[in-house]
CSV table of C-alpha atoms and ligand atoms in Angstrom, one decimal:
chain,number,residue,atom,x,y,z
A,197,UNK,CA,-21.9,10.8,5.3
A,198,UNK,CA,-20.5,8.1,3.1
A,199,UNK,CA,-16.9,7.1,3.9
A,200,UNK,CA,-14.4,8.2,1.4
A,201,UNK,CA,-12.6,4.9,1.5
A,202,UNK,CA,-13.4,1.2,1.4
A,203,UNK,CA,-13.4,0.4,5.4
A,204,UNK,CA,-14.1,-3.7,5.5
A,205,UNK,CA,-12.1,-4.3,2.4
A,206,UNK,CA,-9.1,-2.3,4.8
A,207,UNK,CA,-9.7,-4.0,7.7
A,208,UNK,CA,-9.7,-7.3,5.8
A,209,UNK,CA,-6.8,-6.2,4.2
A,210,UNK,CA,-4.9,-5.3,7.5
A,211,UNK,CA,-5.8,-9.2,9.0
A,212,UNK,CA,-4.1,-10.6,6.2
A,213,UNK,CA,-1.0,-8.8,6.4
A,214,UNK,CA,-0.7,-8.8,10.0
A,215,UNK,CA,-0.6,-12.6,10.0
A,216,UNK,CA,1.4,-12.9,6.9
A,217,UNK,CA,4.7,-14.7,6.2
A,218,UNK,CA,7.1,-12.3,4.0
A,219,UNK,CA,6.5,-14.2,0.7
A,220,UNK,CA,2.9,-13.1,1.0
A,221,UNK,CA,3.5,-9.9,2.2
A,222,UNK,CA,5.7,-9.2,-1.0
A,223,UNK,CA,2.5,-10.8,-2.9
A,224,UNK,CA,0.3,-9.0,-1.6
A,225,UNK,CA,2.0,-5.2,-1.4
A,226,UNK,CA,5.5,-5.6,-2.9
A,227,UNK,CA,4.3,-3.8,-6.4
A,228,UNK,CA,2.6,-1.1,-3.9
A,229,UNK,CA,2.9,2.3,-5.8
A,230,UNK,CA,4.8,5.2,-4.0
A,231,UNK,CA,2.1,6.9,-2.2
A,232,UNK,CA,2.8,8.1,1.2
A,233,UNK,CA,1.3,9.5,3.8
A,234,UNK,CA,2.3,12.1,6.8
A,235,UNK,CA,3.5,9.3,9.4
A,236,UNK,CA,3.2,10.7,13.0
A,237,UNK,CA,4.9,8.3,15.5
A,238,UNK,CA,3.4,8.9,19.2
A,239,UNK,CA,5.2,6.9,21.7
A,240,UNK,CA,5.7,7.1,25.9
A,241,UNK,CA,5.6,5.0,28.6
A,242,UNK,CA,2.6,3.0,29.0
A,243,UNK,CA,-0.6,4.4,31.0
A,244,UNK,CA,0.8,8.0,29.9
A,245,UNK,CA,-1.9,8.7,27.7
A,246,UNK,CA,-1.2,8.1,24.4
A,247,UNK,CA,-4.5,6.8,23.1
A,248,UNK,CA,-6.6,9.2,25.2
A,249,UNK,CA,-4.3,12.3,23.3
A,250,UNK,CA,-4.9,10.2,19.7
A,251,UNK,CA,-8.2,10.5,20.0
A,252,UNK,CA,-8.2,14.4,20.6
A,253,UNK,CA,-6.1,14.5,18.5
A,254,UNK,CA,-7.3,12.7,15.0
A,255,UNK,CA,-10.7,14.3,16.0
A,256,UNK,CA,-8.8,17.8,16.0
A,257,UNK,CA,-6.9,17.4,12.5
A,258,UNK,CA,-10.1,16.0,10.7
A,259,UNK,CA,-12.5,19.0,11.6
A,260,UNK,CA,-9.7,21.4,10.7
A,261,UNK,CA,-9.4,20.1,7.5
A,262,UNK,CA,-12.3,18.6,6.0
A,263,UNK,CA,-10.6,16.9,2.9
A,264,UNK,CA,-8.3,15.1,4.8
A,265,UNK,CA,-8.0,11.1,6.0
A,266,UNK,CA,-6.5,10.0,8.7
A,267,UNK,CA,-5.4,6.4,10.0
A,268,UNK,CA,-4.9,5.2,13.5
A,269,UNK,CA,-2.6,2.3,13.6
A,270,UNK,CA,-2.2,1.7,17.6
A,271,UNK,CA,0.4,-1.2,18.6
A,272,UNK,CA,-0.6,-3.1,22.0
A,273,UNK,CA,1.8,-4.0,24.1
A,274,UNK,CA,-0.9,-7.0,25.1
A,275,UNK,CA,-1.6,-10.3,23.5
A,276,UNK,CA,-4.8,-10.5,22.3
A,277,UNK,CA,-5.1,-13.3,24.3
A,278,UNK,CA,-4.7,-11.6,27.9
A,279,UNK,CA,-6.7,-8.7,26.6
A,280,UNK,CA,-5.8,-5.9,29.1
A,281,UNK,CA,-4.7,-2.5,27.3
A,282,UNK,CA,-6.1,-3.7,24.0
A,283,UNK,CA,-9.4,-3.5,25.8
A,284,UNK,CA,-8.6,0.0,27.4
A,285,UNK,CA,-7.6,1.1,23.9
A,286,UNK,CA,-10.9,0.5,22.4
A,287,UNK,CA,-12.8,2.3,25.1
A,288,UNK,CA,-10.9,5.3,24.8
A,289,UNK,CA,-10.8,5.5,20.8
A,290,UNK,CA,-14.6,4.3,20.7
A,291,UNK,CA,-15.1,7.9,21.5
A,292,UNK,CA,-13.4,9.1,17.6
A,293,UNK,CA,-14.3,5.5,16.3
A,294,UNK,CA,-17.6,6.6,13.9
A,295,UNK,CA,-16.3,9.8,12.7
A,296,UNK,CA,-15.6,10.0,9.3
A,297,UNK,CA,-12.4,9.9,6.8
A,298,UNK,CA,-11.0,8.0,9.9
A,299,UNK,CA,-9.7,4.4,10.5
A,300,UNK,CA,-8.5,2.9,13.5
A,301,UNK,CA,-6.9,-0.2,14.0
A,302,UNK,CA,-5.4,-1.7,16.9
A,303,UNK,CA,-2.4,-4.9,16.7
A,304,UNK,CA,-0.7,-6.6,19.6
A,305,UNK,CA,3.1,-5.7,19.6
A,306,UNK,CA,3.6,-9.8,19.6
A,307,UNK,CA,6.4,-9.4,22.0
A,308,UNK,CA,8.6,-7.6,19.5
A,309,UNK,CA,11.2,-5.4,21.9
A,310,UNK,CA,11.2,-2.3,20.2
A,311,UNK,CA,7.6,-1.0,20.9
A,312,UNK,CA,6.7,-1.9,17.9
A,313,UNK,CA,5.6,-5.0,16.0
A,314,UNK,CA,8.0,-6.7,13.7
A,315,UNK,CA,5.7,-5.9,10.5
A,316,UNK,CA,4.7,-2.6,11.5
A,317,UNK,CA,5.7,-1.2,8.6
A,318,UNK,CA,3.8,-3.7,6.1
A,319,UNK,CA,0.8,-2.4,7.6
A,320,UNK,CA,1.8,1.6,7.3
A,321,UNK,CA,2.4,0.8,3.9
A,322,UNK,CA,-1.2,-0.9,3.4
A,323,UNK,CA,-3.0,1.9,4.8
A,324,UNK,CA,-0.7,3.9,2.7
A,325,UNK,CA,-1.6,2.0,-0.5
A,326,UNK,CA,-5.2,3.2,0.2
A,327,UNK,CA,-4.3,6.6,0.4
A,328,UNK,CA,-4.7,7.8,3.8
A,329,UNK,CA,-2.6,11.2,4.3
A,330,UNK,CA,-1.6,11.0,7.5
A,331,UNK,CA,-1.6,7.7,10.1
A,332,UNK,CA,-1.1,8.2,13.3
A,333,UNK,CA,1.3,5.6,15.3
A,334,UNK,CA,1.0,5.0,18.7
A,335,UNK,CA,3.8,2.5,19.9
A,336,UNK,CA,4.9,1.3,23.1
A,337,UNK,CA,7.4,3.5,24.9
A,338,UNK,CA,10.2,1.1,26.6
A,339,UNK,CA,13.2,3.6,26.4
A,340,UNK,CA,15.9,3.7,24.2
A,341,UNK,CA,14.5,0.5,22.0
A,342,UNK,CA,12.0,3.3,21.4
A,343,UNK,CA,14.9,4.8,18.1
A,344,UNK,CA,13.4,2.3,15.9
A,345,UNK,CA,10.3,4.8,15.9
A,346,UNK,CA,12.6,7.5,14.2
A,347,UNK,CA,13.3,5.5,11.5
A,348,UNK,CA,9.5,4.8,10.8
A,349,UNK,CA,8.3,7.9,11.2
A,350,UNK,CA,8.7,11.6,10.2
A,351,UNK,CA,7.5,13.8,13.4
A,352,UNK,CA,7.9,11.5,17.0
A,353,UNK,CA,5.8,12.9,19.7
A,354,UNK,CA,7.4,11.4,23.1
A,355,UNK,CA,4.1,11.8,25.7
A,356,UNK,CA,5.4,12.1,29.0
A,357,UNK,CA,2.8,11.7,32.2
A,358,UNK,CA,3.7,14.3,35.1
A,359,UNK,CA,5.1,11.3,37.4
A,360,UNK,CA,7.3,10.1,34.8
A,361,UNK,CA,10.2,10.5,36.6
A,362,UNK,CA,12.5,7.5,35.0
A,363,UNK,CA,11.4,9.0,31.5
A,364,UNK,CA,13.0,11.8,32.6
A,365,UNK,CA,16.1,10.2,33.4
A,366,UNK,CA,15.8,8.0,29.9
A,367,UNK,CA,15.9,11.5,28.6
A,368,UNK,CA,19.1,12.2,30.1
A,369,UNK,CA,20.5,9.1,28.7
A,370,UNK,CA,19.4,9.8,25.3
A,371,UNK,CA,16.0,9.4,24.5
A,372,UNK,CA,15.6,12.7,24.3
A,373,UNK,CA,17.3,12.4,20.3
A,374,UNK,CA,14.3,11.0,18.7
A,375,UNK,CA,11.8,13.5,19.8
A,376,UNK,CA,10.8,16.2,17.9
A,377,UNK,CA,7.9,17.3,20.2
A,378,UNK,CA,7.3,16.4,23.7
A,379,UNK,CA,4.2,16.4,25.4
A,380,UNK,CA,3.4,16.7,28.9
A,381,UNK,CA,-0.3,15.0,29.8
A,382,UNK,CA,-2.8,15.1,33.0
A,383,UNK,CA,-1.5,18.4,33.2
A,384,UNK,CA,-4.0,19.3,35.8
A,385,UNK,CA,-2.1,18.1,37.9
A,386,UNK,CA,0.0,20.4,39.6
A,387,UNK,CA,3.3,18.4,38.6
A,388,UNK,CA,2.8,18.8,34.9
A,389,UNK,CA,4.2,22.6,34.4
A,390,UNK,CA,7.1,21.5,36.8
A,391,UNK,CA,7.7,18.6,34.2
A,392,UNK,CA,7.5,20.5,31.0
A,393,UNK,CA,9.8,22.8,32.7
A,394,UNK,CA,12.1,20.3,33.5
A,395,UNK,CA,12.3,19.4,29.7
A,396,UNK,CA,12.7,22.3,28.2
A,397,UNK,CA,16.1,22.8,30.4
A,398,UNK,CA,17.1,19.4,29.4
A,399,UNK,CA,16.5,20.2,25.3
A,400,UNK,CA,17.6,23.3,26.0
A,401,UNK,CA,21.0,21.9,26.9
A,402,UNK,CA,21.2,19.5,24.3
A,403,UNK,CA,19.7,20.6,20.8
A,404,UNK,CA,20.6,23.7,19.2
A,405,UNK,CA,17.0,24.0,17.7
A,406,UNK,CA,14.8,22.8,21.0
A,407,UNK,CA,12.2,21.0,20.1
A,408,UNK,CA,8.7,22.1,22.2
A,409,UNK,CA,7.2,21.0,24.9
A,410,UNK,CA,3.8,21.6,24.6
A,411,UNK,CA,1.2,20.8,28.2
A,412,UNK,CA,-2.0,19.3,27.6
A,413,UNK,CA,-5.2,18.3,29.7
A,414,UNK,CA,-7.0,15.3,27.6
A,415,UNK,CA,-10.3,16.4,30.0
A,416,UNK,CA,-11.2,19.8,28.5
A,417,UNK,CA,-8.7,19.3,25.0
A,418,UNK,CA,-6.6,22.4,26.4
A,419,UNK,CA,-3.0,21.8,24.2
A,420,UNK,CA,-3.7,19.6,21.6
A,421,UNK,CA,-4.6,23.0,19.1
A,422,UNK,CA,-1.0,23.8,20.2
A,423,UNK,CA,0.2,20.2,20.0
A,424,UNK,CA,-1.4,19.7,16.1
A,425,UNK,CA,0.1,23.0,15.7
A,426,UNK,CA,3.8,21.9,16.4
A,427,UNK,CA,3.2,18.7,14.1
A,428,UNK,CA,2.4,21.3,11.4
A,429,UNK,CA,5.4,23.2,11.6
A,430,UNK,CA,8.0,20.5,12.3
A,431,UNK,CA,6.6,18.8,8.7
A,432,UNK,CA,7.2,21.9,7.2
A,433,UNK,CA,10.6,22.8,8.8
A,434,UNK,CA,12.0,19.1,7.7
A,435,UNK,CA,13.5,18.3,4.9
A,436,UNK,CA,11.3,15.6,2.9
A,437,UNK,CA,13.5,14.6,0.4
A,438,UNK,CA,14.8,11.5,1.3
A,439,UNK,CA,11.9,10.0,2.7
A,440,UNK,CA,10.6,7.2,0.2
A,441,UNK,CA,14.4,6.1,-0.2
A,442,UNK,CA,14.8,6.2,3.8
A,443,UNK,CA,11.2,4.2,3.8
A,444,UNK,CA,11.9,1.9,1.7
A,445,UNK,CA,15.5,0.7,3.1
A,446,UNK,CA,13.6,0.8,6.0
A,447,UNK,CA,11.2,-1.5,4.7
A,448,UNK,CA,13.6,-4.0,3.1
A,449,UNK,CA,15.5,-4.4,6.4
A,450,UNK,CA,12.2,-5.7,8.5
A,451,UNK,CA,11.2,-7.9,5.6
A,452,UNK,CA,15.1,-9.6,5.8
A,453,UNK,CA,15.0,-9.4,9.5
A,454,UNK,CA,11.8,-11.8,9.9
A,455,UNK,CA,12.5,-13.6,6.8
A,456,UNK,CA,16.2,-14.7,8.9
A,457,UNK,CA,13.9,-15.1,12.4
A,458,UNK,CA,11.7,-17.3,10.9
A,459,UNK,CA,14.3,-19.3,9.0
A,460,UNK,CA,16.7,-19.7,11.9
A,461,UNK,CA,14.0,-20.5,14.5
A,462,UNK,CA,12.1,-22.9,12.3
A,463,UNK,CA,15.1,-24.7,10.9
A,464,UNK,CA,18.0,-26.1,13.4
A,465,UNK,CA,20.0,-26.9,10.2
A,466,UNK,CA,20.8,-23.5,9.2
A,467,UNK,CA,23.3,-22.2,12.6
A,468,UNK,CA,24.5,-26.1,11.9
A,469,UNK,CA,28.5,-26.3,11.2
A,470,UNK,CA,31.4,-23.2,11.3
A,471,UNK,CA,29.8,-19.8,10.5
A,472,UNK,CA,30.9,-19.2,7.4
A,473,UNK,CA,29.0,-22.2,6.1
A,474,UNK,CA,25.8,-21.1,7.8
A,475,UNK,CA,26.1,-17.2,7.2
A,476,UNK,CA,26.5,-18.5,3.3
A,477,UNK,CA,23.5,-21.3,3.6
A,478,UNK,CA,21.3,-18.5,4.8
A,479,UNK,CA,22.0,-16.4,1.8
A,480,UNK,CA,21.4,-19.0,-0.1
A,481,UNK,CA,17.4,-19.5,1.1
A,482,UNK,CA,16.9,-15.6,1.1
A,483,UNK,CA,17.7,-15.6,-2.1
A,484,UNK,CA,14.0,-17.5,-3.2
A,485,UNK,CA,11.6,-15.0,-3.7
B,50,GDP,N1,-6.4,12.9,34.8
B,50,GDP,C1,-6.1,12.6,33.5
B,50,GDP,N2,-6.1,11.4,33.1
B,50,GDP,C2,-5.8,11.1,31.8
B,50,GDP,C3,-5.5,12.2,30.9
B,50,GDP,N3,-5.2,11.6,29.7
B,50,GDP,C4,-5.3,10.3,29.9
B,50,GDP,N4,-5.7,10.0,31.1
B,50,GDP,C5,-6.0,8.7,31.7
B,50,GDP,O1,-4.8,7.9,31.8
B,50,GDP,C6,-5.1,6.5,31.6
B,50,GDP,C7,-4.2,6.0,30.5
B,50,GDP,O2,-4.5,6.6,29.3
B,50,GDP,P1,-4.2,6.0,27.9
B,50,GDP,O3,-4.6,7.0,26.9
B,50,GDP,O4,-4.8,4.7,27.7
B,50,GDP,O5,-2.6,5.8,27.9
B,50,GDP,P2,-1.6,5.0,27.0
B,50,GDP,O6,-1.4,3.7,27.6
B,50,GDP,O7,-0.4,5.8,26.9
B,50,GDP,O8,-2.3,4.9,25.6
B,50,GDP,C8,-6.5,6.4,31.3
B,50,GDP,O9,-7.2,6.0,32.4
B,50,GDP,C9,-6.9,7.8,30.8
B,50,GDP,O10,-8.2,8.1,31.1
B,50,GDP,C10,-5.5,13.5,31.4
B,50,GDP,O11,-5.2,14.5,30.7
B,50,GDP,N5,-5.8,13.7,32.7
B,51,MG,MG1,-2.7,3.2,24.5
């Protein structure tokens, strides 16, 4: 089967962006037309099983609907340089990596603290411009730095692992906001329905609509029908209407947030002198593109 989209010329695409300072990134997709896709955000601690679910997953939504694209954009908490879970994450989506009206793509988080990588959304919105209709995000999961995701997203799946006993007390503290489904892997082990239990009463006693907790062994693919099921109805139940405005302040807030990184790391004069003088120099070389 021919592939319904231009694979080399994407993944060319993608290398540019990934390395690119924001002038080129506004070059390059700064006139990109509205088109959005379903953006799933799937985030947990890491060794959970996020990638091993992903691949069940994209595998799952692609033979249920046979029109439909899907990207796999899968940020790694490991330099490319030490390898490590980049390596793992190949192995384990090598499985779905052939099939077709899918593309995967794998980027190093570069040390960014939030799980994610600090142009994350440059590249959504490049897979985006080629008219995938859903991409599927797996991010780091390091607690409550983890709410950036919710902003990114529209339908965050928090994977939980059955020994995850600090996630469960990051829920406690608050994590528990940004998830509108919760998954509970390796649940052949015995702990699993013990864990999703343990959930539920925590969402219980928090949201008024509880999101679900749905219990999934990656092994024999029992839960994700029920998991894809759950990403169905939450995009139906949510209201869509602000999203491209909520994208694209979204958006404009990275692209001034590394523009200021990169200005204030690479140039000592601009912190020089009383703050006002500095906030006010800085406004004055954002101003260039
Ligand atoms: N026993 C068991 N192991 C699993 C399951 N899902 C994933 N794993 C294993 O858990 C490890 C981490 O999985 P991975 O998907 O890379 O986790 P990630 O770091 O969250 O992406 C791998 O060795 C997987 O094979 C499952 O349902 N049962
Ligand atoms: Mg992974």
């Amino acid at each position: 089967m021919t592939d319904p989209f231009p694979r080399r010329a994407i993944a060319r695409e993608l290398s540019r962006v990934v390395n690119a300072p924001v002038g080129d990134v506004l070059a390059e997709i700064g006139d990109a037309s509205t088109a959005s896709a379903r953006r799933i955000g799937i985030t947990g601690p890491p060794g959970g099983g996020k990638s091993t679910l992903i691949s069940a997953l994209a595998a799952h939504r692609l033979e249920k609907n046979r029109d439909r694209t899907v990207a796999v954009l899968a940020i790694d908490p490991t330099s490319p340089l030490s390898g490590g879970s980049i390596l793992g994450d190949r192995i384990r989506m090598d499985a779905i990596a052939d099939l077709p009206r899918l593309f995967i793509r794998s980027v190093p988080s570069r040390g960014a603290r939030n799980g994610l990588c600090d142009n994350v959304v440059d590249l959504m919105t490049t897979l985006e411009r080629h008219r995938f209709e859903e991409i599927l995000l797996e991010t780091v999961g390091i607690g409550q730095a983890e709410i950036d995701v919710r902003e990114l997203v529209d339908t965050v799946v928090l994977v939980v692992p059955p020994d995850a006993g600090d996630s469960v007390q990051a829920m406690k503290a608050g994590i528990i906001e940004i998830a509108d489904i919760f998954v509970v892997t390796k649940s052949e082990n015995p702990a699993a329905r013990q864990m999703a239990a343990e959930i539920r009463g925590i969402v219980g006693a928090r949201k008024s609509a509880s999101p679900p907790a749905v219990v999934m062994t990656a092994a024999n693919g029992s839960g994700i029908a029920e998991l894809s099921d759950a990403i169905d109805a939450h995009h139906h139940a949510r209201d869509n209407g602000d999203t491209a405005e909520r994208r694209r302040h979204y958006h404009l807030k990275a692209l001034i947030g590394r523009e200021i990184d990169a200005v204030l790391s690479g140039n000592g004069e601009m912190a020089r002198g009383d703050l006002r003088s500095s906030y006010n120099r800085l406004l004055q070389h954002l101003r260039r593109y």
